[in-house]
Amino acid sequence: MKILITGHSGFIGKYLQKILNDQNFDLVFASNSNGVDVSDWNQVKNFCGFDVIIHLANLSFVPQSYKNPLKFYQTNYLSTLNMLELCRINEAKFIFLSSYIYGRPLYQPIDEGHPTSAFNPYAQTKVICESLCEGYNRDFEIAVDIFRPFNIYGTGQNSKFLIPSIILQAQKGIIKIKDENPKRDYIHVEDIVRAIKASIDNHSSKETKNSSSINFYNLGLGESHSVKEIIDIVKKISVNNITYECTNEKRPNEIMDTKADISKAQKDLNWEPKIGIEEGLQKMMSDISSK
């Protein structure tokens, strides 16, 4: 099976390469790191002969989406459109990594049928791109799996994100945060890539190979933890004496709790998250301290 991966050198892409390199797949990479701008049709239109596209390339840091919305909308929309068009031309399956796009939850745990509601420019790009996926599925019968991971973390994540920021601060002996109360459903990056692998395996099976369905899958642990709980776990695991400060600054439009219903991915893909929050934090702290 030939697989085209965009964003292969990014946070998730590096983990995905590891798991797919162990299998008998023909991998093709398209990212800025190897000189390919996937939002430019002229640079990707000649890619051909693949069975699956895994689209990871996108801009994702929410604060930056407020500072440069034009770049976020252009990059995320055009790259997704181009990959869907390649799937149409090559009759390939499309695997799209979306995001948490449910806004303030109407109920918990949140299933895939929950109304979507963008709450920042980045999330809005994902809502738009999901709509593109639905259009290509409806009009051209492109098989699509869309993953909606809640809060991803793991070694190698940008240090501006919450969990790596907390761990890096813990190494210096003091953790300072703005708000300890928001709760999130955290999912380790290794569990994310196992779900993608399960989607590939599902596509290659006799029963689903010719399917032209579109599927949406939440990815999470199915449990939520507050920022304070994360800090308490880090303090418990750490060999350092850590002091902790909270300024009690509230972000506008803050969502206070999210918990994923992951039963659809469990049923359709035979997928289960394997890394609990304490184990995941331990892995990150061990990896970071060993560098």
Short mmCIF file of C-alpha atoms in Angstrom, two decimals:
data_model
loop_
_atom_site.label_atom_id
_atom_site.label_comp_id
_atom_site.label_asym_id
_atom_site.label_seq_id
_atom_site.Cartn_x
_atom_site.Cartn_y
_atom_site.Cartn_z
CA MET A 1 0.00 0.00 0.00
CA LYS A 2 1.33 3.42 -0.99
CA ILE A 3 0.65 6.22 1.49
CA LEU A 4 1.20 9.95 1.08
CA ILE A 5 1.78 11.79 4.37
CA THR A 6 1.72 15.56 4.68
CA GLY A 7 3.30 17.14 7.72
CA HIS A 8 5.48 14.07 8.17
CA SER A 9 8.19 15.97 10.03
CA GLY A 10 5.84 17.57 12.54
CA PHE A 11 4.99 16.48 16.06
CA ILE A 12 2.47 13.78 15.10
CA GLY A 13 4.14 12.97 11.78
CA LYS A 14 7.37 11.83 13.42
CA TYR A 15 5.50 9.36 15.62
CA LEU A 16 3.43 8.17 12.67
CA GLN A 17 6.57 7.50 10.63
CA LYS A 18 7.91 5.27 13.40
CA ILE A 19 4.81 3.09 13.53
CA LEU A 20 4.38 2.87 9.73
CA ASN A 21 8.06 2.23 9.01
CA ASP A 22 7.68 -1.08 10.83
CA GLN A 23 5.02 -2.14 8.31
CA ASN A 24 5.21 -3.00 4.63
CA PHE A 25 4.06 0.41 3.38
CA ASP A 26 5.45 2.55 0.59
CA LEU A 27 5.61 5.99 2.22
CA VAL A 28 5.74 9.27 0.31
CA PHE A 29 6.31 12.54 2.17
CA ALA A 30 5.12 16.04 1.32
CA SER A 31 5.97 18.83 3.75
CA ASN A 32 7.83 22.10 3.96
CA SER A 33 10.73 20.16 5.45
CA ASN A 34 11.34 18.39 2.15
CA GLY A 35 10.58 21.44 0.03
CA VAL A 36 6.89 20.83 -0.73
CA ASP A 37 4.23 23.43 0.03
CA VAL A 38 1.06 21.32 0.06
CA SER A 39 -1.09 24.45 -0.09
CA ASP A 40 0.31 25.12 -3.59
CA TRP A 41 -1.48 22.95 -6.15
CA ASN A 42 1.32 23.24 -8.69
CA GLN A 43 3.73 21.64 -6.22
CA VAL A 44 1.55 18.60 -5.47
CA LYS A 45 -0.53 17.94 -8.58
CA ASN A 46 1.89 15.36 -9.96
CA PHE A 47 1.85 13.12 -6.89
CA CYS A 48 0.15 9.91 -7.96
CA GLY A 49 -0.29 6.19 -7.49
CA PHE A 50 -1.10 6.15 -3.79
CA ASP A 51 -3.93 4.43 -1.91
CA VAL A 52 -4.22 6.68 1.15
CA ILE A 53 -3.42 10.30 2.01
CA ILE A 54 -2.85 11.16 5.66
CA HIS A 55 -3.16 14.92 6.01
CA LEU A 56 -1.33 16.24 9.08
CA ALA A 57 0.13 19.46 7.68
CA ASN A 58 -1.56 22.50 9.16
CA LEU A 59 -0.98 25.53 11.34
CA SER A 60 -2.24 24.77 14.84
CA PHE A 61 -1.05 27.16 17.57
CA VAL A 62 -4.24 28.97 18.60
CA PRO A 63 -2.71 32.29 19.79
CA GLN A 64 -0.94 32.63 16.45
CA SER A 65 -4.24 32.13 14.62
CA TYR A 66 -5.42 35.42 16.12
CA LYS A 67 -2.24 37.22 15.07
CA ASN A 68 -2.17 35.91 11.50
CA PRO A 69 -5.61 34.61 10.55
CA LEU A 70 -5.06 35.04 6.81
CA LYS A 71 -2.14 32.62 6.83
CA PHE A 72 -4.08 30.10 8.96
CA TYR A 73 -7.14 30.14 6.70
CA GLN A 74 -5.13 29.98 3.48
CA THR A 75 -2.74 27.26 4.61
CA ASN A 76 -5.22 24.96 6.31
CA TYR A 77 -7.98 25.34 3.72
CA LEU A 78 -5.86 25.11 0.57
CA SER A 79 -3.72 22.22 1.80
CA THR A 80 -6.85 20.21 2.66
CA LEU A 81 -8.52 21.07 -0.65
CA ASN A 82 -5.42 20.01 -2.59
CA MET A 83 -5.15 16.68 -0.78
CA LEU A 84 -8.83 15.94 -1.31
CA GLU A 85 -8.44 16.71 -5.01
CA LEU A 86 -5.49 14.30 -5.19
CA CYS A 87 -7.67 11.67 -3.52
CA ARG A 88 -10.37 12.26 -6.14
CA ILE A 89 -7.92 11.93 -9.01
CA ASN A 90 -6.20 8.87 -7.56
CA GLU A 91 -9.32 7.24 -6.02
CA ALA A 92 -7.55 7.20 -2.66
CA LYS A 93 -8.80 7.28 0.91
CA PHE A 94 -8.41 10.52 2.89
CA ILE A 95 -7.45 10.52 6.58
CA PHE A 96 -7.78 13.98 8.08
CA LEU A 97 -6.59 15.10 11.49
CA SER A 98 -9.10 17.66 12.69
CA SER A 99 -9.35 18.94 16.26
CA TYR A 100 -11.72 19.58 19.15
CA ILE A 101 -14.41 21.66 17.45
CA TYR A 102 -17.38 21.32 19.83
CA GLY A 103 -17.09 24.67 21.58
CA ARG A 104 -18.74 24.88 24.98
CA PRO A 105 -20.21 21.40 25.56
CA LEU A 106 -23.96 20.98 25.70
CA TYR A 107 -23.47 17.60 27.37
CA GLN A 108 -20.71 15.26 28.53
CA PRO A 109 -19.16 12.99 27.44
CA ILE A 110 -19.13 14.56 23.98
CA ASP A 111 -19.97 12.22 21.11
CA GLU A 112 -19.45 12.83 17.39
CA GLY A 113 -23.08 13.87 17.00
CA HIS A 114 -22.59 16.87 19.27
CA PRO A 115 -23.04 20.14 17.33
CA THR A 116 -19.77 21.67 16.17
CA SER A 117 -18.99 25.22 17.18
CA ALA A 118 -15.74 26.97 16.30
CA PHE A 119 -14.44 29.17 19.10
CA ASN A 120 -11.21 30.55 17.62
CA PRO A 121 -9.74 31.07 14.11
CA TYR A 122 -7.83 27.78 14.23
CA ALA A 123 -10.95 25.78 15.13
CA GLN A 124 -12.86 27.61 12.41
CA THR A 125 -10.36 26.40 9.82
CA LYS A 126 -10.99 22.83 10.98
CA VAL A 127 -14.76 23.23 10.72
CA ILE A 128 -14.32 24.57 7.18
CA CYS A 129 -11.97 21.73 6.24
CA GLU A 130 -14.35 19.12 7.60
CA SER A 131 -17.06 20.64 5.43
CA LEU A 132 -14.73 20.26 2.43
CA CYS A 133 -14.29 16.59 3.32
CA GLU A 134 -18.05 16.13 3.44
CA GLY A 135 -18.41 17.76 0.03
CA TYR A 136 -15.79 15.55 -1.61
CA ASN A 137 -17.33 12.49 0.00
CA ARG A 138 -20.83 13.43 -1.15
CA ASP A 139 -19.94 14.51 -4.69
CA PHE A 140 -17.03 12.21 -5.55
CA GLU A 141 -17.48 9.29 -3.13
CA ILE A 142 -14.06 9.81 -1.55
CA ALA A 143 -13.66 7.59 1.51
CA VAL A 144 -12.83 9.82 4.48
CA ASP A 145 -11.92 9.23 8.11
CA ILE A 146 -11.82 12.39 10.23
CA PHE A 147 -10.17 12.26 13.64
CA ARG A 148 -11.10 14.79 16.29
CA PRO A 149 -8.41 14.54 18.98
CA PHE A 150 -9.21 16.43 22.15
CA ASN A 151 -5.93 17.58 23.78
CA ILE A 152 -2.80 15.92 22.39
CA TYR A 153 0.44 15.81 24.33
CA GLY A 154 3.75 13.94 24.25
CA THR A 155 7.50 14.31 23.93
CA GLY A 156 8.44 16.66 21.11
CA GLN A 157 5.39 18.88 21.36
CA ASN A 158 5.96 22.62 21.03
CA SER A 159 7.00 24.00 24.42
CA LYS A 160 4.33 26.71 24.15
CA PHE A 161 1.61 24.11 24.76
CA LEU A 162 0.41 23.55 28.32
CA ILE A 163 1.86 20.19 29.34
CA PRO A 164 5.39 20.62 27.93
CA SER A 165 5.41 24.11 29.44
CA ILE A 166 4.53 22.71 32.87
CA ILE A 167 7.19 19.98 32.63
CA LEU A 168 9.90 22.39 31.50
CA GLN A 169 9.02 24.74 34.36
CA ALA A 170 9.10 21.82 36.80
CA GLN A 171 12.70 21.14 35.84
CA LYS A 172 13.55 24.64 37.06
CA GLY A 173 11.72 24.12 40.34
CA ILE A 174 8.83 26.56 39.92
CA ILE A 175 5.58 26.29 37.96
CA LYS A 176 3.62 29.44 37.19
CA ILE A 177 0.23 29.28 35.47
CA LYS A 178 -2.70 31.57 34.91
CA ASP A 179 -5.69 29.33 35.59
CA GLU A 180 -5.66 25.96 37.35
CA ASN A 181 -9.33 25.11 36.87
CA PRO A 182 -9.97 24.21 33.19
CA LYS A 183 -10.33 20.46 32.68
CA ARG A 184 -9.38 18.67 29.48
CA ASP A 185 -9.37 15.16 28.04
CA TYR A 186 -5.68 14.55 27.32
CA ILE A 187 -4.62 11.95 24.75
CA HIS A 188 -1.03 10.83 24.20
CA VAL A 189 0.39 11.23 20.70
CA GLU A 190 1.26 7.52 20.51
CA ASP A 191 -2.43 6.68 20.92
CA ILE A 192 -3.25 9.15 18.15
CA VAL A 193 -0.97 7.45 15.63
CA ARG A 194 -2.30 4.01 16.61
CA ALA A 195 -5.77 5.25 15.68
CA ILE A 196 -4.48 6.43 12.30
CA LYS A 197 -2.84 3.04 11.78
CA ALA A 198 -6.16 1.36 12.64
CA SER A 199 -7.87 3.48 9.97
CA ILE A 200 -5.31 2.33 7.40
CA ASP A 201 -5.76 -1.30 8.40
CA ASN A 202 -9.53 -0.90 8.22
CA HIS A 203 -9.23 0.46 4.67
CA SER A 204 -7.10 -2.46 3.54
CA SER A 205 -9.55 -5.09 4.77
CA LYS A 206 -11.80 -6.82 2.24
CA GLU A 207 -14.98 -5.62 3.94
CA THR A 208 -14.16 -1.91 3.78
CA LYS A 209 -11.72 -1.56 0.89
CA ASN A 210 -14.38 -0.33 -1.53
CA SER A 211 -16.28 1.73 1.03
CA SER A 212 -16.95 5.38 0.22
CA SER A 213 -18.19 6.34 3.66
CA ILE A 214 -17.21 9.35 5.77
CA ASN A 215 -16.53 8.72 9.45
CA PHE A 216 -15.87 11.03 12.37
CA TYR A 217 -13.94 9.77 15.38
CA ASN A 218 -13.25 11.41 18.72
CA LEU A 219 -9.87 10.58 20.21
CA GLY A 220 -9.35 10.99 23.94
CA LEU A 221 -9.04 9.01 27.14
CA GLY A 222 -12.68 9.47 28.05
CA GLU A 223 -11.72 11.29 31.24
CA SER A 224 -10.88 14.89 32.09
CA HIS A 225 -8.17 16.39 34.29
CA SER A 226 -7.77 19.95 35.51
CA VAL A 227 -4.59 21.95 35.09
CA LYS A 228 -4.09 21.62 38.85
CA GLU A 229 -4.37 17.83 38.62
CA ILE A 230 -1.71 17.78 35.89
CA ILE A 231 0.59 19.87 38.08
CA ASP A 232 -0.03 17.62 41.10
CA ILE A 233 0.94 14.55 39.06
CA VAL A 234 4.08 16.27 37.76
CA LYS A 235 5.04 17.27 41.31
CA LYS A 236 4.50 13.71 42.52
CA ILE A 237 6.64 12.20 39.77
CA SER A 238 9.38 14.82 39.83
CA VAL A 239 12.59 14.35 41.81
CA ASN A 240 12.78 18.14 42.27
CA ASN A 241 11.16 20.22 44.97
CA ILE A 242 8.66 22.31 43.07
CA THR A 243 6.86 25.47 44.08
CA TYR A 244 3.66 26.44 42.38
CA GLU A 245 2.00 29.77 41.63
CA CYS A 246 -1.35 30.55 40.01
CA THR A 247 -2.24 34.10 38.99
CA ASN A 248 -5.95 33.26 38.55
CA GLU A 249 -6.16 35.00 35.19
CA LYS A 250 -9.15 33.85 33.16
CA ARG A 251 -9.02 33.52 29.38
CA PRO A 252 -11.99 35.02 27.51
CA ASN A 253 -14.48 32.39 26.34
CA GLU A 254 -12.66 29.69 28.32
CA ILE A 255 -14.18 26.21 28.11
CA MET A 256 -14.05 24.73 31.58
CA ASP A 257 -14.41 21.01 30.90
CA THR A 258 -14.26 18.53 28.01
CA LYS A 259 -14.59 14.76 28.04
CA ALA A 260 -14.67 12.60 24.91
CA ASP A 261 -17.03 9.78 24.11
CA ILE A 262 -14.66 7.42 22.27
CA SER A 263 -17.03 4.50 21.80
CA LYS A 264 -17.27 4.95 18.01
CA ALA A 265 -13.51 4.57 17.48
CA GLN A 266 -13.53 1.64 19.89
CA LYS A 267 -16.30 -0.08 17.94
CA ASP A 268 -15.32 0.73 14.33
CA LEU A 269 -11.54 0.63 14.58
CA ASN A 270 -11.03 -1.73 17.51
CA TRP A 271 -8.95 1.06 19.04
CA GLU A 272 -8.32 1.78 22.70
CA PRO A 273 -6.08 4.42 24.28
CA LYS A 274 -3.28 2.60 26.05
CA ILE A 275 -1.39 5.41 27.80
CA GLY A 276 -3.00 6.89 30.91
CA ILE A 277 -2.28 10.44 31.97
CA GLU A 278 0.22 9.57 34.72
CA GLU A 279 2.13 7.16 32.47
CA GLY A 280 2.16 9.72 29.67
CA LEU A 281 3.49 12.46 31.91
CA GLN A 282 6.13 10.09 33.27
CA LYS A 283 7.25 9.28 29.72
CA MET A 284 7.56 12.95 28.85
CA MET A 285 9.46 13.83 32.00
CA SER A 286 11.86 10.91 31.53
CA ASP A 287 12.45 11.81 27.87
CA ILE A 288 13.01 15.52 28.58
CA SER A 289 15.32 14.92 31.56
CA SER A 290 17.44 12.48 29.54
CA LYS A 291 18.23 15.09 26.88
#
